[in-house]
Structures are given as C-alpha cells and as structure tokens.
Short mmCIF file of C-alpha atoms and ligand atoms in Angstrom, two decimals:
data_model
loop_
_atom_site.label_atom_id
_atom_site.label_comp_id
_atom_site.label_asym_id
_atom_site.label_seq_id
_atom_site.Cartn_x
_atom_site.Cartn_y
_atom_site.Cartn_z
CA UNK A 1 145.25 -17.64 -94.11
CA UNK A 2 146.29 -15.36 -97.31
CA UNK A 3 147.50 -18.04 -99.19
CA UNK A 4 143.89 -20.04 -98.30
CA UNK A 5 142.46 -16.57 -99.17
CA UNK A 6 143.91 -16.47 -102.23
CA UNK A 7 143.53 -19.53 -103.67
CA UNK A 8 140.02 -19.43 -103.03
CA UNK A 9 139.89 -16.64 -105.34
CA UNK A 10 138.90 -14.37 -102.03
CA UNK A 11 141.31 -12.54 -101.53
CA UNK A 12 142.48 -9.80 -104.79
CA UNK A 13 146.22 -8.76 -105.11
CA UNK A 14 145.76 -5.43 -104.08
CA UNK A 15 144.73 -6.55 -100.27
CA UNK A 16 147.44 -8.63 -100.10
CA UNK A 17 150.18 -6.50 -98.48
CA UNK A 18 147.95 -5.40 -96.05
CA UNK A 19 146.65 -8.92 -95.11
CA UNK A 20 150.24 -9.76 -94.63
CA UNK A 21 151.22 -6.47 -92.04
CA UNK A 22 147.64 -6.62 -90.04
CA UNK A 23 147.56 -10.76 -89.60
CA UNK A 24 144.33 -11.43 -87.81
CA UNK A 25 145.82 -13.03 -84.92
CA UNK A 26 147.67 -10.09 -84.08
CA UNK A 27 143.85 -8.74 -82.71
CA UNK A 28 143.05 -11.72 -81.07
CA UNK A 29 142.99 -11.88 -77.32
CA UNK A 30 144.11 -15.07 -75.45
CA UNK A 31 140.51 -16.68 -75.18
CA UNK A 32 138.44 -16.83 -77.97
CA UNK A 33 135.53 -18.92 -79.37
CA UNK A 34 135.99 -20.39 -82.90
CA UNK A 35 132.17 -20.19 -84.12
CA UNK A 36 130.93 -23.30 -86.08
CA UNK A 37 128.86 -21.96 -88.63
CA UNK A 38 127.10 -25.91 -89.39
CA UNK A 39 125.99 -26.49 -86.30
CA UNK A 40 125.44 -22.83 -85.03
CA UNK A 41 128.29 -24.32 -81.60
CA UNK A 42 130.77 -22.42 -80.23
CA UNK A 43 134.15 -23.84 -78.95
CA UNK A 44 136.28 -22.25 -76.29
CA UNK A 45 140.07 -22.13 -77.38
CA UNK A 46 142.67 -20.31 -74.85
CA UNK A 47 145.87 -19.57 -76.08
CA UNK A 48 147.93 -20.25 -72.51
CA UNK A 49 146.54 -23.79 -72.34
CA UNK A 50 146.37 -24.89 -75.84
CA UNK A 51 149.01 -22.49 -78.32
CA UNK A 52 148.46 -25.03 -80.99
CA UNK A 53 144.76 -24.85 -81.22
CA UNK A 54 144.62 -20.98 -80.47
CA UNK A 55 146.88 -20.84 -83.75
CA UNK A 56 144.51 -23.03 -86.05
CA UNK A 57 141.79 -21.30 -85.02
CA UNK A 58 143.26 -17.60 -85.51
CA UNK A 59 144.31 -18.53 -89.43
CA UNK A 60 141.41 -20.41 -90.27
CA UNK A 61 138.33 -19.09 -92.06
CA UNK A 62 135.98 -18.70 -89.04
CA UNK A 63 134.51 -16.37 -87.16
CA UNK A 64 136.00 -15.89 -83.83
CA UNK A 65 133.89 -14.49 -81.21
CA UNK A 66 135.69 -12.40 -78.29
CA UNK A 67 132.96 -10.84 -76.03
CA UNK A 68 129.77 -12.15 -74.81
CA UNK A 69 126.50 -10.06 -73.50
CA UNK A 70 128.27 -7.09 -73.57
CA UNK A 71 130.78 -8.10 -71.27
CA UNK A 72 128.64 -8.99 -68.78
CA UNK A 73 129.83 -12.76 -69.08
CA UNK A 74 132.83 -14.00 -67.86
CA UNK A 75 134.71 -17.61 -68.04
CA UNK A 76 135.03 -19.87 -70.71
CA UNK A 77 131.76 -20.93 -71.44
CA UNK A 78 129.58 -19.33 -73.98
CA UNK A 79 127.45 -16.52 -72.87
CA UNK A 80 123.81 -16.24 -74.39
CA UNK A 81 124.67 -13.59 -77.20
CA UNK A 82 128.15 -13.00 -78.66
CA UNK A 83 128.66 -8.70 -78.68
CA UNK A 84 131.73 -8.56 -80.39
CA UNK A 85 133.99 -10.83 -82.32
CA UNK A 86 136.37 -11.26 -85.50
CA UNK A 87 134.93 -11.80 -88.53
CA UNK A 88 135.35 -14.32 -90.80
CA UNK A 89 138.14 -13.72 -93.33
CA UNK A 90 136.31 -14.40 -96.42
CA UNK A 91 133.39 -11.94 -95.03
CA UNK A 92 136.07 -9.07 -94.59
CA UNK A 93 137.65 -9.54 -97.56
CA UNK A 94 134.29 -9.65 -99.63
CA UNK A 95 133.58 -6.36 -97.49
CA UNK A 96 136.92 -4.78 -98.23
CA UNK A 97 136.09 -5.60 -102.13
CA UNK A 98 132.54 -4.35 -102.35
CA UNK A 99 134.20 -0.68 -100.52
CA UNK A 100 136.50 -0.15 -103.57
CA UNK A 101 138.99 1.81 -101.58
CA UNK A 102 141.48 4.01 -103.73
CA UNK A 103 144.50 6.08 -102.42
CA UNK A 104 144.03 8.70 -100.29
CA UNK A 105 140.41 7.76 -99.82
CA UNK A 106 139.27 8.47 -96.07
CA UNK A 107 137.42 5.60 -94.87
CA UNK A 108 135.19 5.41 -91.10
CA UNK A 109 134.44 2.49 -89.65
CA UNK A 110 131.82 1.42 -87.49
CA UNK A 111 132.26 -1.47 -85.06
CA UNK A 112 135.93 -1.88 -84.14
CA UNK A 113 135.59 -4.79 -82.53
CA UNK A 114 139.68 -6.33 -82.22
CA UNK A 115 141.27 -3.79 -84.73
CA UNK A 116 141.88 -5.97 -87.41
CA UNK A 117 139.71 -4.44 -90.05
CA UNK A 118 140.68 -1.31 -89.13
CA UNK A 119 144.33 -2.43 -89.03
CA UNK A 120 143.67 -3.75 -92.36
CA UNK A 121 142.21 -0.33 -93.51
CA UNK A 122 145.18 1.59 -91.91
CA UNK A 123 147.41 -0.76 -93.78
CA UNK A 124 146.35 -0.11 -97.39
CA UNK A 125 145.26 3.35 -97.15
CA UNK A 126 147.86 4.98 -94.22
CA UNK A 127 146.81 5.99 -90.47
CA UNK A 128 146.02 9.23 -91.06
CA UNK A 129 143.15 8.59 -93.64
CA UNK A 130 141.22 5.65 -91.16
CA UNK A 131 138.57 6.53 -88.20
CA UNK A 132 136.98 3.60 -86.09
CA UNK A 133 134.00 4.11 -84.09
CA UNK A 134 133.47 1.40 -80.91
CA UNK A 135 130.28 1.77 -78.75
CA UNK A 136 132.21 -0.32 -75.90
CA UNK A 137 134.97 1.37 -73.77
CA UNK A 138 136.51 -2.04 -73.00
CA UNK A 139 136.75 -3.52 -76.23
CA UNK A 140 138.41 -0.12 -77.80
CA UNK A 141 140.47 -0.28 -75.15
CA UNK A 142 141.62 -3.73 -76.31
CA UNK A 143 142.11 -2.76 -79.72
CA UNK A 144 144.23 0.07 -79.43
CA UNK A 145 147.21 -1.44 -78.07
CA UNK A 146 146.41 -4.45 -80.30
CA UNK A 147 146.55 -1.97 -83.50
CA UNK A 148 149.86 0.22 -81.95
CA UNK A 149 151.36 -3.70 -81.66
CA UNK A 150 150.80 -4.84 -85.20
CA UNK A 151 152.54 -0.81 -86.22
CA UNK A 152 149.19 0.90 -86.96
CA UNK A 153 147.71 4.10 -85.71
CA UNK A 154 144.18 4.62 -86.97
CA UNK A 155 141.95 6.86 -84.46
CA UNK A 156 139.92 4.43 -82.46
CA UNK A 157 137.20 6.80 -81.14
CA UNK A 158 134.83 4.90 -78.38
CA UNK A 159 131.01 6.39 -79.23
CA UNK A 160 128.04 5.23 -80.39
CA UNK A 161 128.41 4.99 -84.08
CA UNK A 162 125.04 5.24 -84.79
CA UNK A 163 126.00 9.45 -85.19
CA UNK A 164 129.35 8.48 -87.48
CA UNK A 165 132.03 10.68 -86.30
CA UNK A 166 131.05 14.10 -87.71
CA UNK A 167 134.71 15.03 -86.21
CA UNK A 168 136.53 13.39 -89.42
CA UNK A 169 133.48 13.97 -91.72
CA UNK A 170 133.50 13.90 -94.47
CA UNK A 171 134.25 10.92 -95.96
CA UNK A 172 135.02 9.04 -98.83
CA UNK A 173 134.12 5.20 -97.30
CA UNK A 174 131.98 3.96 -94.47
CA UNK A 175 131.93 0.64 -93.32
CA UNK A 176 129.95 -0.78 -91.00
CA UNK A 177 131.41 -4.20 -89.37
CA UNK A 178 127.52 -4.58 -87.28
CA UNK A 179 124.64 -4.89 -88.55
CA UNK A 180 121.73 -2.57 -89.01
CA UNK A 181 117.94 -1.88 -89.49
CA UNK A 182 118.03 1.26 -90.47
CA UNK A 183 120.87 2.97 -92.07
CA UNK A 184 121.11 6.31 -90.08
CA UNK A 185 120.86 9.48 -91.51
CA UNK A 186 124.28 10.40 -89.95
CA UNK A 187 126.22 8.20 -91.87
CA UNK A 188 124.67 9.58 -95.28
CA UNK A 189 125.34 13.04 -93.70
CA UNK A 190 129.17 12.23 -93.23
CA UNK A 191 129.49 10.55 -96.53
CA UNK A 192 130.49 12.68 -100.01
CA UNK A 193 128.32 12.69 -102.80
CA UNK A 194 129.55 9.94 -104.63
CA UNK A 195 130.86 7.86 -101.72
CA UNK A 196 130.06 4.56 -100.40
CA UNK A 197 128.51 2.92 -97.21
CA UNK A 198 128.91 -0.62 -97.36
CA UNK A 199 126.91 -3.48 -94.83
CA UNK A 200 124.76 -5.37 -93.40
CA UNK A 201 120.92 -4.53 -93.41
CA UNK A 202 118.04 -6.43 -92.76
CA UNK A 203 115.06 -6.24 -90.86
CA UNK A 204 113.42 -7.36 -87.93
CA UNK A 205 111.76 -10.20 -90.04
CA UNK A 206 114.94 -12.69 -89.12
CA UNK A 207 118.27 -12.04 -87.94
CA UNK A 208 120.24 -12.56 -91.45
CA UNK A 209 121.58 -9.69 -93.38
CA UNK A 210 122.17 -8.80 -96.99
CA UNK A 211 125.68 -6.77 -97.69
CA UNK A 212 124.35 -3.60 -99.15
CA UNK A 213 126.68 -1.12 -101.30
CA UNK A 214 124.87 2.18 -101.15
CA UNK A 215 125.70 5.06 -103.41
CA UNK A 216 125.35 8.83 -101.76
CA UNK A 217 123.37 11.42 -103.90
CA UNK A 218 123.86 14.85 -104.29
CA UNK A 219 120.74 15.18 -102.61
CA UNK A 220 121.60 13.55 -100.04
CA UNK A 221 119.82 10.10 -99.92
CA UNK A 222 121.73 7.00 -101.00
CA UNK A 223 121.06 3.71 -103.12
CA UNK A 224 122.57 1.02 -104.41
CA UNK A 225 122.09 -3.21 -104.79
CA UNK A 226 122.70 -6.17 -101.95
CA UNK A 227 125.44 -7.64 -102.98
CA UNK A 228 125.31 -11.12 -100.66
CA UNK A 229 124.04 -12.60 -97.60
CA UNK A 230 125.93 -12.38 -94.13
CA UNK A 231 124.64 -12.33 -90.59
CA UNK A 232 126.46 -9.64 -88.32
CA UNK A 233 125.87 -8.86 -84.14
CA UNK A 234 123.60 -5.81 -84.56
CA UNK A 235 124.45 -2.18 -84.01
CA UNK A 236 123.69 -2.56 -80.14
CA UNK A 237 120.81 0.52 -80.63
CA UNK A 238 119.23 -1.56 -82.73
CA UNK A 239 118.52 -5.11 -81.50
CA UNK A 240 115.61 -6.87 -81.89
CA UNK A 241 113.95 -6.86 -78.12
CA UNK A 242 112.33 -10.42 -77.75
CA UNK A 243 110.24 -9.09 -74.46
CA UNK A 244 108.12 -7.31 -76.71
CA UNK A 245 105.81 -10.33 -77.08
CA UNK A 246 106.15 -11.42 -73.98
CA UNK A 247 102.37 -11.17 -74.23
CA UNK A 248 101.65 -12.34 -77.27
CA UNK A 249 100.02 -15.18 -76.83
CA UNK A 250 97.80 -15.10 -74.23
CA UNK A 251 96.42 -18.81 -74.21
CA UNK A 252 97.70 -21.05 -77.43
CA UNK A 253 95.57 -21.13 -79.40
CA UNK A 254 92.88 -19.71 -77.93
CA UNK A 255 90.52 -18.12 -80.02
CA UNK A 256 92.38 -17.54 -83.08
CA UNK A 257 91.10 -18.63 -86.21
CA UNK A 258 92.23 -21.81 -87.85
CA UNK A 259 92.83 -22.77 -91.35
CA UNK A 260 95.56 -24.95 -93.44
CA UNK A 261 97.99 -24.66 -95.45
CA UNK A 262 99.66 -26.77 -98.12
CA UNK A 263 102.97 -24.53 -98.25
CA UNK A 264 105.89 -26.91 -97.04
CA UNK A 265 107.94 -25.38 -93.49
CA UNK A 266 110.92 -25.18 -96.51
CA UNK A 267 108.69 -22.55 -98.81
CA UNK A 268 108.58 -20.02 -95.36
CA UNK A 269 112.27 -20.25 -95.01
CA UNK A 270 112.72 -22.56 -92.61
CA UNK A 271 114.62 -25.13 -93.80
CA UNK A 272 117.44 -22.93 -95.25
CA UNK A 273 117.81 -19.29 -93.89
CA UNK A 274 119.70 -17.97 -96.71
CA UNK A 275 117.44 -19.12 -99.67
CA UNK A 276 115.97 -15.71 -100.06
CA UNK A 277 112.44 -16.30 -98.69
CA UNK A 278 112.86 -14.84 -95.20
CA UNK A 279 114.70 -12.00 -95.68
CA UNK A 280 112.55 -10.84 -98.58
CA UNK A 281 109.22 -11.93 -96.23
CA UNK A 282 111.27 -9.46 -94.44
CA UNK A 283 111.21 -6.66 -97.03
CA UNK A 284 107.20 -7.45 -98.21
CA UNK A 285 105.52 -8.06 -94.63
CA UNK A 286 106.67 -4.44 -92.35
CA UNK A 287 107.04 -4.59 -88.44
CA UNK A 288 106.58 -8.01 -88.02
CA UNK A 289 109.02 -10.79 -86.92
CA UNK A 290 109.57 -14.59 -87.22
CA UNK A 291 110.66 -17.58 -85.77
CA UNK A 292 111.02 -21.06 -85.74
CA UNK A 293 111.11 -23.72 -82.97
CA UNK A 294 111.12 -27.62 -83.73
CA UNK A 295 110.41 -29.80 -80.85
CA UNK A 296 109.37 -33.41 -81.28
CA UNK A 297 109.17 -33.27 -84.92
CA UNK A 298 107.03 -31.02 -85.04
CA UNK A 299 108.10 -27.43 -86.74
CA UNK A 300 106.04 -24.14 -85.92
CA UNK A 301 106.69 -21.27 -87.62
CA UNK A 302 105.48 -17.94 -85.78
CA UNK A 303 104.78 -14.52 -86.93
CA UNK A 304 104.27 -11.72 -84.22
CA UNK A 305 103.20 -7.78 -84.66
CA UNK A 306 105.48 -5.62 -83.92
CA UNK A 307 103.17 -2.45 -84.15
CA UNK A 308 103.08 -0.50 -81.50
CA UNK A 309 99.94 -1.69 -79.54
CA UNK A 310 99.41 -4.47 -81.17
CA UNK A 311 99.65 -8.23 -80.48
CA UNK A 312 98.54 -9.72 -83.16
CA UNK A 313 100.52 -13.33 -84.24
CA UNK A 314 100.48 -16.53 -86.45
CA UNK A 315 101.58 -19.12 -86.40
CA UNK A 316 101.67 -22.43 -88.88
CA UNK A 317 102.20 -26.04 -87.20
CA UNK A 318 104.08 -28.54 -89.60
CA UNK A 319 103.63 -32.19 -88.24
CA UNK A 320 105.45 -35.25 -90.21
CA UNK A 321 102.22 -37.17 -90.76
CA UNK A 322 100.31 -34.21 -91.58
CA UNK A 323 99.40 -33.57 -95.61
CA UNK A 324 98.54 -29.75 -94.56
CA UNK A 325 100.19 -27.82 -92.07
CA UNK A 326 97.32 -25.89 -89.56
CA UNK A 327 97.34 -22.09 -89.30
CA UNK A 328 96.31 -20.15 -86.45
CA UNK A 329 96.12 -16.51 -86.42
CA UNK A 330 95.35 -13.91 -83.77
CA UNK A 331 94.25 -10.17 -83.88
CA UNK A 332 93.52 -7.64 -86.15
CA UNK A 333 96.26 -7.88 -88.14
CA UNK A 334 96.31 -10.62 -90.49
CA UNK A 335 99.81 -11.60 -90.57
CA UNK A 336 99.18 -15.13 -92.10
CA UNK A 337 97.36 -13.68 -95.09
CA UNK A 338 99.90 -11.06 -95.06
CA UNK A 339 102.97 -13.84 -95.57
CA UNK A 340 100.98 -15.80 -98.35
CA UNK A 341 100.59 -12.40 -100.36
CA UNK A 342 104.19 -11.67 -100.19
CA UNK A 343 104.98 -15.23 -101.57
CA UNK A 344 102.13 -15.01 -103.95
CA UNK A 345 104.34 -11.37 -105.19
CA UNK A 346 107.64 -13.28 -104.99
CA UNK A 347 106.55 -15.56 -107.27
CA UNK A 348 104.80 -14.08 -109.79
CA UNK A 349 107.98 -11.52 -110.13
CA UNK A 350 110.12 -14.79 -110.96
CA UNK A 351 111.20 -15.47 -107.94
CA UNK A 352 114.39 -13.22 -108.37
CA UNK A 353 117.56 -13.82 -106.26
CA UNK A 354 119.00 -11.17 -103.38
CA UNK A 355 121.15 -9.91 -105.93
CA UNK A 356 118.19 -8.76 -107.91
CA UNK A 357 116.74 -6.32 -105.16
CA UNK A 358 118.30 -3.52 -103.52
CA UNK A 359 117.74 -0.40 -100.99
CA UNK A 360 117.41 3.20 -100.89
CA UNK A 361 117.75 5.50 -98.36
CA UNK A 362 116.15 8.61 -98.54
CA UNK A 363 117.63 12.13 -97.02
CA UNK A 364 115.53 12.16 -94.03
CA UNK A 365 116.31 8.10 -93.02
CA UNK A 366 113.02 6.30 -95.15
CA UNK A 367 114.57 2.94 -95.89
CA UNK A 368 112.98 1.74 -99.27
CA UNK A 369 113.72 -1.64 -100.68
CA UNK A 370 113.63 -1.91 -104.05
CA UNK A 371 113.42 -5.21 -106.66
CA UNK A 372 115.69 -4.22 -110.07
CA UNK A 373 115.81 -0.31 -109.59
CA UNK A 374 115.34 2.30 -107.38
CA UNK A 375 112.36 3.08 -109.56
CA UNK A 376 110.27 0.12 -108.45
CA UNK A 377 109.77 -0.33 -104.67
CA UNK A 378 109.03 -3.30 -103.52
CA UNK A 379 104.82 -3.28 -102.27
CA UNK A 380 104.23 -3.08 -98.14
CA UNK A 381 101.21 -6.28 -97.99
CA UNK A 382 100.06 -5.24 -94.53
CA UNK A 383 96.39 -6.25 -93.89
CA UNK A 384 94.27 -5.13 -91.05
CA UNK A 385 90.73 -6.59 -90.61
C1 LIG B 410 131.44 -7.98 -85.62
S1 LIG B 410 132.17 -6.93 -84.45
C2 LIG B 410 133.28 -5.97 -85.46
C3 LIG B 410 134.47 -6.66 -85.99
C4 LIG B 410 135.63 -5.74 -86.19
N1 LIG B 410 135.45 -4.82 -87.27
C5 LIG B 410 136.95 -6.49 -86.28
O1 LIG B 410 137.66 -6.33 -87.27
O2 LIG B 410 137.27 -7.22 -85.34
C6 LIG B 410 130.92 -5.72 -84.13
C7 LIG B 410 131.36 -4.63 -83.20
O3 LIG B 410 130.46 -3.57 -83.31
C8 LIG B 410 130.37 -2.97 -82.03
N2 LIG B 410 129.15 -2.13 -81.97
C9 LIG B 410 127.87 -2.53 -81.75
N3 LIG B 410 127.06 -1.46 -81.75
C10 LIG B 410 127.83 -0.38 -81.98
C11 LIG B 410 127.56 1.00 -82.08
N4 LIG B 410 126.32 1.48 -81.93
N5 LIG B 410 128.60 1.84 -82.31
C12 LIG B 410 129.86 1.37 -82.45
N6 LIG B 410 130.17 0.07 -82.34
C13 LIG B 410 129.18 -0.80 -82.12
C14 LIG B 410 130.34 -4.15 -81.09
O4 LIG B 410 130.66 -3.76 -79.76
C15 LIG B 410 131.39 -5.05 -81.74
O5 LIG B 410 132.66 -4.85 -81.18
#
C-alpha cells in the first residue's frame, strides 16, 4: 500500500516511516467489509475463511468498514448504516497532509475508530504528544490492544468528542476522522491560536463533505478554505434524523402548487454528487435537506424543511419523455424558488469550484461559509410566503 501510495504521488516522504511501523492491517479486525465506492456495495471478507482476500483488501485503497448501526448488527451481512470503519488510504494521507504536523506538535483526534490514524499520528510525532477521542466503548476497546500490538501508546480516551478532551488541551492539531455539521466550540476552545482543525463539514443539504483546514484566531473563532470533497460517518450527535419528515407529505401531491422546470436532474446534483452543486445548494438554501430516488425511470428530486415546525417540501419529477421536469411545492416556505435562487447566485459568481469557498467559525459556534474570503459570506436565499 505505501509503495501504491507513493507512486500515486499520495503519499509525501515524510509519512513514510510511519506508514511503514502503523500498516493498516495491523487495526483491522478479522471481518471486515471492503466498501465499493462505484457501486455504493459492500463485500464481506473474513480473514479465518479467506486469508488471501482479507490481505488484498487490507492493502488496497478502500475503505474498510468494521462496525455497523452502532454495533447493534451482528453477522456477516451488511447492516443498514456503517458506524465505524477504516478509511481509505489516500483520504488519510490527504488528511495527514492538509494537518501539517511538525515535531513536538500535540495533535487530538476525534473518531478512533481501529487505531490506525492514531497509530499513524503516534508514529511520526511520539506517544506522548497524541490523544484519541472514541464515543464507543467497544470499538476503543478494540483499538487499544490493536495500537499496544503494532508498538504504539497514544491515550485512547472513550467520550463523546464533541467536548475535545479539555484534559490534554491545549493543542497544536485536531483532527477529526467523522464528519460534522457544526464545528463545536470545544474544539476551537482546545486549539492554540494559530493551530489547526482539519475535516469534514457539510450540512444537512446531502450527506457529502468538504475537508476543511480551519485556522484558530486569537480571538478565538477559526477560518480557513475546503480543501476537497470526502464523505465521512457523522459525529454520532450529529446525524441527520430521517423521521423528521415522517410527515411531510401528507397526500402526494395534494394541494401543492405546480409549475415546470427546464433545469436538467444533472444541474440539481443528481447525476454526480461531487460536482459542487449540492453541497453548495447546501451552503445557499439553510435547514433544508435533499434527496433523490429513481424508480422506473423516473428521477424525483425532493427538498424538505427542516425548521422547526415546519413541513414545508418540493419536489421536481424528471420523466425520460418529458421536455420539462414538473415542480410541486408545499407550505410556506418556498423551497423550490429557494433552490433556483441559489443556482441563479452560483452562476452569476462564475460558477467557482469547492476550492474557491471556505468556512468560518465564529467564537461562540456561528458557522459562516464563505466564497473567496472570510470577508464575503456566502447569502442565506430562504423565502417564506
Ligand atoms: C471513520 S471512523 C474513524 C476512522 C479512524 N480514525 C481510523 O483510523 O480507523 C469514525 C469513528 O468516529 C466515531 N465517532 C462518531 N461520533 C463520535 C463522537 N461524538 N465522539 C468520538 N467518536 C465518534 C465512530 O464511532 C467511528 O469509530
């Protein structure tokens, strides 16, 4: 895996050494499920009935999930949401890049998960100067003997890491190996001015992330650019609950009003996740979440409310014969109109890439996306009739 790293320019010199003492499948337990990032499938692989398959899978460039629904599910099938896993390598090592660790630099992580990117951490910087937070008991419990295995000590503390670990504050580095929708106050709190808190945020909008480097203030707030797109299990605080529109939609359509559209399923996103439009819908359109289902050929795109109190929705109905797609859109909110404005901004901005936007956080937790400086937040479009 580092010489695949390596030669795939993703993987820098200075990692190297510790790539080679922390190998990833020294954190791997027996089963596993290599994740097939194509077709979105999952594959079982156990290491007592098939060594030589367990082995591919451990050194290849996949993510490897190792816990599903929190535990709750058991056997080798796949459970309905994986809770904890091993990245992919060329995520980590784009992660271990964008931190910019240095020597003696004291560095806390949040998600533990197997140990390896802690082990990793422990590796380049020394035991003494790591900290890695895990909200589940039996998954630290896995990693610790996994870690003390592969020669490496780090303090694997099991707590929420939502609060950091104020214990080992301050810091130098904080990484965060699950994703979040709001980076918490805590983690600025336990940072030094000057530090950084690198990964993923998104929003509700969709589940993809953008890798965000953020910079901590003197005054303690914290900004900085997204550096690329990855998709991460969410801090577990902070998962989207589906069963809040349960009640949505009442009757479909019912009496929502109807209009069309000529924007293509492909200009909301939904042909290609990571093309930008989503995620900045995301940043544009607040409290309000999408998703797509395709069933007979026919792709809907939805838009729900997530005020509280509110169940307003939208949704846009692509059919393959139809020239305009119909719109139908429910409450006070007008989500639809709300979606077209943000495109409408996109656009006449130049349609900039990820890369081009970027996040602050102020002292007291506001999360303010930004498009080409802190100095030019990116407009809220919400509409209410
Ligand atoms: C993608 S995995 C982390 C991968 C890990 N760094 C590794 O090298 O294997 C995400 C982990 O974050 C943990 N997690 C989720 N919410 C958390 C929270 N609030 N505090 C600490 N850990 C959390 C999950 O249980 C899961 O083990």
């Amino acid at each position: 895996m580092t010489r695949f790293l390596r030669e795939h320019g993703q993987l820098t010199d200075d990692w190297v050494p510790a790539f080679e003492a922390a190998p990833r499948a020294a954190f791997l337990p027996e089963l596993i499920w290599a994740h097939d990032m194509r077709t979105s499938t999952n594959q079982a692989v156990d290491r007592r009935t098939d060594p030589a398959d367990w082995e591919r899978v451990a050194h290849a460039n996949v993510p490897v999930t190792t816990q599903w629904d929190d535990g709750a599910h058991e056997g080798p099938d796949p459970g309905r949401a994986p809770t904890s896993s091993a990245s992919m390598p060329s995520v980590v090592t784009r992660m271990l890049a964008a931190l910019e660790v240095f020597p003696g630099a004291r560095v806390l992580e949040i998600g533990t998960g197997t140990g390896w990117n802690a082990g990793l951490l422990a590796a380049r910087l020394g035991d003494e100067r790591v900290v890695t937070v895990e909200i589940d008991e039996a998954v630290a419990t896995r990693a610790r003997p996994a870690l003390q295995g592969a020669g490496l000590h780090p303090e694997v503390i099991c707590c929420d890491g939502r609060d950091g670990w104020p214990k080992g504050a301050p810091y130098d580095r904080i990484i965060a190996t699950a994703g979040v929708r709001e980076v918490p106050v805590a983690w600025l709190e336990q940072t030094r001015p000057g530090g950084l808190i690198v990964g993923p945020w998104g929003t509700h909008f969709g589940h993809e992330d953008a890798l965000v480097r953020l910079t901590v203030a003197e005054d303690g707030g914290a900004s900085g650019p997204f550096l690329d797109w990855v998709e991460f299990m969410k801090l577990r605080a902070q998962r989207l609950d589906w069963d809040l529109f349960e009640h949505h939609v009442q009757e479909y359509p019912g009496d929502a009003d109807v209009s069309t559209t000529s924007l293509t399923s492909a200009e909301l996103g939904a042909a290609n996740r990571y093309d930008g439009t989503t995620f900045i819908l995301g940043l544009l359109v607040p409290d309000c979440t999408h998703l797509v289902n395709e069933r007979d050929g026919v792709t809907t795109v939805w838009f729900f409310d997530r005020t509280a109190g509110s169940r307003a929705w939208a949704s846009v109905v692509f059919r393959p014969e139809g020239e305009r797609a119909t719109v139908y859109q429910s409450g006070a909110r007008r989500l639809w109109e709300e979606v077209v404005r943000a495109l409408e901004w996109w656009r006449a901005v130049g349609s900039p890439p990820l890369t081009s936007f970027g996040l602050t956080v102020t002292a007291d937790g506001a999360q303010r996306p930004w498009l080409g400086g802190p100095a030019h937040p990116v407009p809220a479009v919400t509409l209410r009739e």
